[in-house]
Short mmCIF file of C-alpha atoms (C1' of nucleotides) in Angstrom, two decimals:
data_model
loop_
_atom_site.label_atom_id
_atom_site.label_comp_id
_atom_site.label_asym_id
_atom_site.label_seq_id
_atom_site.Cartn_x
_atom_site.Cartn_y
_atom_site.Cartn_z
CA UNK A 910 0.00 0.00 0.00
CA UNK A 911 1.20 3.50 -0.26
CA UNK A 912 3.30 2.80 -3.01
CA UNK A 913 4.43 5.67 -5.14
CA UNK A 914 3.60 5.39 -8.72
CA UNK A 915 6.26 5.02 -11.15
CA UNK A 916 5.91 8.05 -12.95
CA UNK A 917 7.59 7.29 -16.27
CA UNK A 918 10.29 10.33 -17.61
CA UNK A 919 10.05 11.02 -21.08
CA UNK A 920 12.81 12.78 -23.21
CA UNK A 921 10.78 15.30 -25.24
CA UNK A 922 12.02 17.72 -27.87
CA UNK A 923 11.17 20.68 -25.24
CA UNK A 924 12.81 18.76 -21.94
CA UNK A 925 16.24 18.10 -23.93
CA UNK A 926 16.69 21.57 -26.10
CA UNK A 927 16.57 22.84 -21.69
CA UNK A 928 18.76 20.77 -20.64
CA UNK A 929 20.75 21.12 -23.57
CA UNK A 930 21.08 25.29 -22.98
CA UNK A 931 21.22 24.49 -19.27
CA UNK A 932 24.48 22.47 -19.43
CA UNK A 933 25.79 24.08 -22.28
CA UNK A 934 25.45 27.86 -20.33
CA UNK A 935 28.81 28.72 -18.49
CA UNK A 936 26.74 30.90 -15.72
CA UNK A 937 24.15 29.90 -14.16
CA UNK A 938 20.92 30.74 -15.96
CA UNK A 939 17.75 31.67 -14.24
CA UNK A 940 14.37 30.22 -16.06
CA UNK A 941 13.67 33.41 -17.82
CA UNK A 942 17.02 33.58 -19.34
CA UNK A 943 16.55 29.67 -20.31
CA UNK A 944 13.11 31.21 -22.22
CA UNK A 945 14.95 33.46 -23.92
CA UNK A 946 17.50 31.13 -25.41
CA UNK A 947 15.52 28.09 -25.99
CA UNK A 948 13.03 30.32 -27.77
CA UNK A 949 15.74 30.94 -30.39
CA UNK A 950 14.84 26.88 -31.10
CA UNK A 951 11.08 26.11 -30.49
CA UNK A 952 9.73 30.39 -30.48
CA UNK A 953 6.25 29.03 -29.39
CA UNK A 954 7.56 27.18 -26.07
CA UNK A 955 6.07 28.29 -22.60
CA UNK A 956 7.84 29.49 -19.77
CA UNK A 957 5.54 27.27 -17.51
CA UNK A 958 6.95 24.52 -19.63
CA UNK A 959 10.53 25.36 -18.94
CA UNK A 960 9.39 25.68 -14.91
CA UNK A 961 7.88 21.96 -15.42
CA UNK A 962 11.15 20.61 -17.16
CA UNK A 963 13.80 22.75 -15.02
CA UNK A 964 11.50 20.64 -11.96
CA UNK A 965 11.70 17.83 -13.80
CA UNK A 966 15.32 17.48 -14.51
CA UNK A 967 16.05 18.56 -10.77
CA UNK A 968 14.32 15.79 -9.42
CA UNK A 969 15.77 13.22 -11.88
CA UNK A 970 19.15 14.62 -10.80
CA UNK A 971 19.91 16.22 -14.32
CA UNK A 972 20.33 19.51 -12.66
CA UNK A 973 20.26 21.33 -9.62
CA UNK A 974 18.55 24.32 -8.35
CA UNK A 975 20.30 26.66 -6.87
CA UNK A 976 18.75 29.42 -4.09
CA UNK A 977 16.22 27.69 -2.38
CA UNK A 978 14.64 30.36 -0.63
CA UNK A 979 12.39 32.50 -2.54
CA UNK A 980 11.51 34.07 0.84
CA UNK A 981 13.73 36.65 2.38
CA UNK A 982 14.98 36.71 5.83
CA UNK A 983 16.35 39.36 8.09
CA UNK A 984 18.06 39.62 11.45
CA UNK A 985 18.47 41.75 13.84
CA UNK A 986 21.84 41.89 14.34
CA UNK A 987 24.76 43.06 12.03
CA UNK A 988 27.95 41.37 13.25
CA UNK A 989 29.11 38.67 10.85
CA UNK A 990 28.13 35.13 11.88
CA UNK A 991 26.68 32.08 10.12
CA UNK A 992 23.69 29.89 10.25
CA UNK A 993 22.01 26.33 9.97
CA UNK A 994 18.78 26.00 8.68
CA UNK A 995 16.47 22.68 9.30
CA UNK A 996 15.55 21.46 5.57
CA UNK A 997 12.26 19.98 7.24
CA UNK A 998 10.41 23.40 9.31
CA UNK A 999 13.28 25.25 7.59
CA UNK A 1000 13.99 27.32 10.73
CA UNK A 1001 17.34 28.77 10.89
CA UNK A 1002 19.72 28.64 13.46
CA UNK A 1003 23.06 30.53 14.52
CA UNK A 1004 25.56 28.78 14.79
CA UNK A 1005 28.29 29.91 17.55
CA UNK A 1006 31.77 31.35 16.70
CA UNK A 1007 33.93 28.90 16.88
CA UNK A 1008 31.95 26.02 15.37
CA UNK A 1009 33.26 26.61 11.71
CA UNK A 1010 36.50 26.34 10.67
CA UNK A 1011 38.48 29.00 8.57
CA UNK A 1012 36.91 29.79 5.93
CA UNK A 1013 40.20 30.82 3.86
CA UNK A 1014 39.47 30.29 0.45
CA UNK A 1015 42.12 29.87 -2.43
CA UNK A 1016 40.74 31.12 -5.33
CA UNK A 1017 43.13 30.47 -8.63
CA UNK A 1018 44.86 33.96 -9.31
CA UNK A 1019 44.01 33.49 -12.93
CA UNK A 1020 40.46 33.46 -12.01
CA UNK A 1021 41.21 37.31 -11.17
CA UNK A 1022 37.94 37.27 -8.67
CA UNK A 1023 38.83 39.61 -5.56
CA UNK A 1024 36.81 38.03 -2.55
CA UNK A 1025 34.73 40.31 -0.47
CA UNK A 1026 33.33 38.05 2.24
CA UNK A 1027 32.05 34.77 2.12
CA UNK A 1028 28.32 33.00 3.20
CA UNK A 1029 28.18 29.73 4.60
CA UNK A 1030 25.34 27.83 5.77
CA UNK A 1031 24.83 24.52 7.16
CA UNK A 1032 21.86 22.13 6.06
CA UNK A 1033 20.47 19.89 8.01
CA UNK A 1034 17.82 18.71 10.58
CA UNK A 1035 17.46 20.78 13.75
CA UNK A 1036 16.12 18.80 17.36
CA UNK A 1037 12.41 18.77 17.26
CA UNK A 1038 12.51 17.81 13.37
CA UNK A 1039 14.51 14.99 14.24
CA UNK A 1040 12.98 13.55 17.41
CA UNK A 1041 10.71 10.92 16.57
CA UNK A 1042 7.87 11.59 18.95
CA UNK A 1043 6.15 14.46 17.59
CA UNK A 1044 7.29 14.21 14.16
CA UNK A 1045 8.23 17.14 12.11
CA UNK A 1046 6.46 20.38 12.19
CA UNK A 1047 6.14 23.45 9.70
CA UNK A 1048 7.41 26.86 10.62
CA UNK A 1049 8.27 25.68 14.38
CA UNK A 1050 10.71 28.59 16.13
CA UNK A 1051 14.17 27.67 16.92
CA UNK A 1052 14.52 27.35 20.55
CA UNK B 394 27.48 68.65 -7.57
CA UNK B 395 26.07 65.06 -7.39
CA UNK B 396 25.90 65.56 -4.11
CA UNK B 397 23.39 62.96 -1.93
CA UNK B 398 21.07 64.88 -0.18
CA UNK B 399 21.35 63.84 3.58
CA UNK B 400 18.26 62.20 4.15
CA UNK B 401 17.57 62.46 7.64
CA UNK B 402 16.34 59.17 9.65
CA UNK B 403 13.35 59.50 11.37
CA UNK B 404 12.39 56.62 14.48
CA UNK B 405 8.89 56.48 14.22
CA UNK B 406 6.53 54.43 16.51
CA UNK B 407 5.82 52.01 13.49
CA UNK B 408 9.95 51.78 12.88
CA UNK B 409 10.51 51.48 16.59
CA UNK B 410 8.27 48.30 17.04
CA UNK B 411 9.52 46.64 13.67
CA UNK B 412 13.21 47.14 14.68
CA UNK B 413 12.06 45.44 18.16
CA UNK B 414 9.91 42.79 17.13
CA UNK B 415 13.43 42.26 14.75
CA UNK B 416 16.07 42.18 17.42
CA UNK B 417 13.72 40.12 19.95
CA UNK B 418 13.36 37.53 17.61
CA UNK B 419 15.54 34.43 18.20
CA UNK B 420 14.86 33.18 14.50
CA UNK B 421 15.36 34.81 11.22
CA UNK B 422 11.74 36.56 10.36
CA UNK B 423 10.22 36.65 6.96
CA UNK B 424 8.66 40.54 6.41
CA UNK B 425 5.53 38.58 6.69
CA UNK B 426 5.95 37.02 10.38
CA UNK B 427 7.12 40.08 11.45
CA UNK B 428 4.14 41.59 10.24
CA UNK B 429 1.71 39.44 12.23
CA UNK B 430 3.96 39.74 15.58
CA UNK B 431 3.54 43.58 14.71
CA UNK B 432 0.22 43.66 14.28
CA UNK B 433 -0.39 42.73 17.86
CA UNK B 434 0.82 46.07 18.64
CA UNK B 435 -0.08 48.23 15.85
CA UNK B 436 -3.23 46.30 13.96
CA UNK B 437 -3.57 48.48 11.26
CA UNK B 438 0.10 48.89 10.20
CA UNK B 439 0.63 48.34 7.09
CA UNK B 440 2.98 45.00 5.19
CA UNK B 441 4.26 47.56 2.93
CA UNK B 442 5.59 49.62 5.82
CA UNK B 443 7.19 46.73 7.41
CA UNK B 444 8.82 46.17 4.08
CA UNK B 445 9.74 50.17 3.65
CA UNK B 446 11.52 50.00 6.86
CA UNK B 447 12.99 46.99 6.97
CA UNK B 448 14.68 47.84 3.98
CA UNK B 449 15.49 51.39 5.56
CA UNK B 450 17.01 49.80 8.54
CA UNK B 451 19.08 47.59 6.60
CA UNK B 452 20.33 50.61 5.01
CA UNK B 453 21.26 52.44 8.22
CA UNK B 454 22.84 49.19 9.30
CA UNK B 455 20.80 48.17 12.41
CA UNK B 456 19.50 45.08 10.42
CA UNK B 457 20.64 43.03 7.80
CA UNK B 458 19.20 41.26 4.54
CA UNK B 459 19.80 37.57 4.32
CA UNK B 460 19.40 35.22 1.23
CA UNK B 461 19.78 37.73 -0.93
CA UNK B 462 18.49 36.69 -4.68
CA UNK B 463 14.97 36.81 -5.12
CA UNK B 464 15.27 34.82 -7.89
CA UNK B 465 15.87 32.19 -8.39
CA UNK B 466 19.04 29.63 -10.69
CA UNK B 467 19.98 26.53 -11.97
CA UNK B 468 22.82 24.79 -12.50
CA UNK B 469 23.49 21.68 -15.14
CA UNK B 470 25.82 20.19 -13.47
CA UNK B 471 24.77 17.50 -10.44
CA UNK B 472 28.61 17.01 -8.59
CA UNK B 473 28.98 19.10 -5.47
CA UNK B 474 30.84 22.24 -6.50
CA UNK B 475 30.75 25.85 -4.83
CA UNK B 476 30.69 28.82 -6.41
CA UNK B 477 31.60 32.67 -6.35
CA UNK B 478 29.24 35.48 -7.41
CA UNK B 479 30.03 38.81 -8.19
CA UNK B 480 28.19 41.30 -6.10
CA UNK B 481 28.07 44.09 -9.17
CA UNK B 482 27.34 42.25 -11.90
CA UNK B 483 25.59 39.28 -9.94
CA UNK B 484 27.22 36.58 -12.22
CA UNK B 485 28.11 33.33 -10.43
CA UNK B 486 31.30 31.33 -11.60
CA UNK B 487 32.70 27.96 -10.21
CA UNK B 488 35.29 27.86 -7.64
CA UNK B 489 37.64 24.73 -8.73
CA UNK B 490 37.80 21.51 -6.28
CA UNK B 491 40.86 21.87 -3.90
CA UNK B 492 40.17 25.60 -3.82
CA UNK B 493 37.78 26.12 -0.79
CA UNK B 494 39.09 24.35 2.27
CA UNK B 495 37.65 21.46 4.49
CA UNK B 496 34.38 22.73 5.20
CA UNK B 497 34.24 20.34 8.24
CA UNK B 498 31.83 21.96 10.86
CA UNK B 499 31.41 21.27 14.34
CA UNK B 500 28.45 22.23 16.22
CA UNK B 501 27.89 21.99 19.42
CA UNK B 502 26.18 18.39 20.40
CA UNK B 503 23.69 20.13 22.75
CA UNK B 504 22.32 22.01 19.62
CA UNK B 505 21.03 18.85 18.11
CA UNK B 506 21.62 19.56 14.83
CA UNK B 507 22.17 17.02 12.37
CA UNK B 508 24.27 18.43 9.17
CA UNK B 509 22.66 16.99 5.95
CA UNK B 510 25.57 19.48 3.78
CA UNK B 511 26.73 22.64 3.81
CA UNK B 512 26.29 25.43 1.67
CA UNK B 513 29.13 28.07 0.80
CA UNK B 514 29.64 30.66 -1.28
CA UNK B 515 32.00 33.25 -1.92
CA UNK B 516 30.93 36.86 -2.60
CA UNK B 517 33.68 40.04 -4.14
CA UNK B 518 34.08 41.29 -7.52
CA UNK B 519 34.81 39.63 -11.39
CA UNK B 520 37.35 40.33 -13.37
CA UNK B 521 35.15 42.40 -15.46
CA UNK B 522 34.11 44.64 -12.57
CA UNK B 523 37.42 45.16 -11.06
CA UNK B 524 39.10 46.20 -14.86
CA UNK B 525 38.53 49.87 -14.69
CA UNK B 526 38.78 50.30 -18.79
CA UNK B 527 35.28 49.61 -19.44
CA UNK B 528 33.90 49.58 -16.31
CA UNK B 529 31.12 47.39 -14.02
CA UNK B 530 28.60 46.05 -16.75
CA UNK B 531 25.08 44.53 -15.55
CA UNK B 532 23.88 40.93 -16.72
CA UNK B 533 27.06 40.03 -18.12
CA UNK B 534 28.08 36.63 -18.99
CA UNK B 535 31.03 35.19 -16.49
CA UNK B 536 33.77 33.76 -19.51
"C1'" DG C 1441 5.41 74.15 9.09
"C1'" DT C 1442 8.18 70.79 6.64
"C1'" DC C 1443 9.37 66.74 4.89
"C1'" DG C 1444 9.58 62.05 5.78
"C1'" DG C 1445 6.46 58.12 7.08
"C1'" DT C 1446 2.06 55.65 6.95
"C1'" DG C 1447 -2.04 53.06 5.28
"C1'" DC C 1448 -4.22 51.48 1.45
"C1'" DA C 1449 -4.52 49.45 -2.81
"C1'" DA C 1450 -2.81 48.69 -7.18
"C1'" DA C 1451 1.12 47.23 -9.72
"C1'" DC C 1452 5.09 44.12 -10.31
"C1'" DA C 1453 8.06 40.13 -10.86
"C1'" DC C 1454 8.58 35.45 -10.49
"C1'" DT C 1455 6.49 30.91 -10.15
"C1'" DT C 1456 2.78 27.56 -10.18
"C1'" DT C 1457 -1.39 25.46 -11.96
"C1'" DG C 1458 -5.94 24.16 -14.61
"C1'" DC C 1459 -7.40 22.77 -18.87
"C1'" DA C 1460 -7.84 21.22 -23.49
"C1'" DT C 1461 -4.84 19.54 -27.01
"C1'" DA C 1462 -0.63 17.26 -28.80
"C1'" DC C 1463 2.57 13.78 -28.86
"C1'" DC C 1464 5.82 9.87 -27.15
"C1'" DT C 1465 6.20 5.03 -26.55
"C1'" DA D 1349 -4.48 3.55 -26.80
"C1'" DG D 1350 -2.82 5.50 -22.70
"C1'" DG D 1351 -0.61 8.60 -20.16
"C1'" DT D 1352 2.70 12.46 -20.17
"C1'" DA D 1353 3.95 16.88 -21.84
"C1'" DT D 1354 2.72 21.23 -23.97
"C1'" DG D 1355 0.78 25.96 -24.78
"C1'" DC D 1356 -1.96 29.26 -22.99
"C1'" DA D 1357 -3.79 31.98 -19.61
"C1'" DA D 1358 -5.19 32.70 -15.06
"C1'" DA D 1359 -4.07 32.42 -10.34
"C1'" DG D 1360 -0.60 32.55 -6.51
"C1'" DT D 1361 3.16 34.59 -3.76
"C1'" DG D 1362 6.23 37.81 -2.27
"C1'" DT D 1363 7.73 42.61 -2.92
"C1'" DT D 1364 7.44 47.37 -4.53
"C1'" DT D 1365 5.20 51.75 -5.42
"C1'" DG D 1366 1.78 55.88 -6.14
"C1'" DC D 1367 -0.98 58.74 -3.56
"C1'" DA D 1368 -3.25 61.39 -0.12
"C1'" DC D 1369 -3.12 62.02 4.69
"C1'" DC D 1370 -0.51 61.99 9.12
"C1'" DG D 1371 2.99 62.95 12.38
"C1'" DA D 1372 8.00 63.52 14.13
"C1'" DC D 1373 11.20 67.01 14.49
#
DNA sequence: GTCGGTGCAAACACTTTGCATACCT
DNA sequence: AGGTATGCAAAGTGTTTGCACCGAC
């Protein structure tokens, strides 16, 4: 019982021109740029269809989406520090100085990027998501 | 000439509250869950004033913005890679394996946090955007 | 009194979805 | 033939903005 359904994947004309101008872009293309290069190709394609496919293809592991939260967040305070958020209630977390490591990053000099700061976050499961009793809840507060 | 006008800061009741309801907070609010802690106090505020001054206070840098892009990217490729994005031209380029550093973390055990993977990114300026010939460009393609 | 801030509502930008049709396999 | 995928358009979400009134300084 409760067995998931199959779900067959089907390679369409649409899903691989996507993927195609996905893999073949050197940045990292939101879904309206993707529309306005596989339009060059099929000119009456939908950007709902390139949302389906770019869903599609991430959850057959073809590609990856990047930026999960459409939401924004603020805090309160302005000192540098970093966080963990739960990937279940999606709560975030600080996490204390001292827990992460140095973040000293080589980057290739030929790469001629000059670094201003870097983000880091942690993904994970906090306490109550993991503890079996209650199960997981949605939009719980970090203790 | 070009001068900024000064643009003076006012702390209004409304601003006040926000700023508090901000700071209190022991999570990372959304404008929206601010909004309906603030509402307790002011019920007829407004979510376009919490949004006004949040962005305000972020400006005068008693707050800060997190998660920046509102929109949102996709990658083609499926191996775990980081990257580095350009804070002028927003472009996001690959940082090489062996360039970022162990990204072991260690949390404290009491926090109960399981770490599923960690996220990192690097933030500065392009190569584009630093060369002073032709100067920062918008939307341009990382080479 | 002045000029910035507020409430309200409409406008925006990005993403998702319902539906009838089209097309793989 | 059967079940996905598509195009289109409308609906959803989250954020920004125009405007007339209000209020801090």
């Amino acid at each position: 019982m409760n067995e998931t359904k199959p779900r067959r994947f089907r390679m369409t004309r649409q899903r691989e021109i996507i993927l195609d101008a996905l893999m073949r872009s050197e940045s990292h293309p939101t879904a309206d740029e993707l529309y306005q290069v596989v339009r060059e190709q099929i000119p009456r394609i939908s950007l709902g269809t390139i949302y389906r496919n770019l869903e599609v293809l991430c959850d057959q592991g073809m590609a990856t989406k990047l930026e999960m939260g459409a939401q924004r967040r603020y805090d309160g305070t302005t000192h540098e520090h970093y966080h963990a958020r739960c990937l279940i209630c999606d709560s975030l977390f600080d996490i204390p100085a001292g827990g992460v490591p140095s973040l000293a990053v080589q980057l290739p000099p030929e790469m001629g990027f000059e670094i201003t700061n870097v983000k880091f976050e942690v993904r994970g499961l906090c306490r109550p998501c993991r503890g079996g009793n209650a199960g997981p809840r949605t939009r719980q507060k970090p203790s």
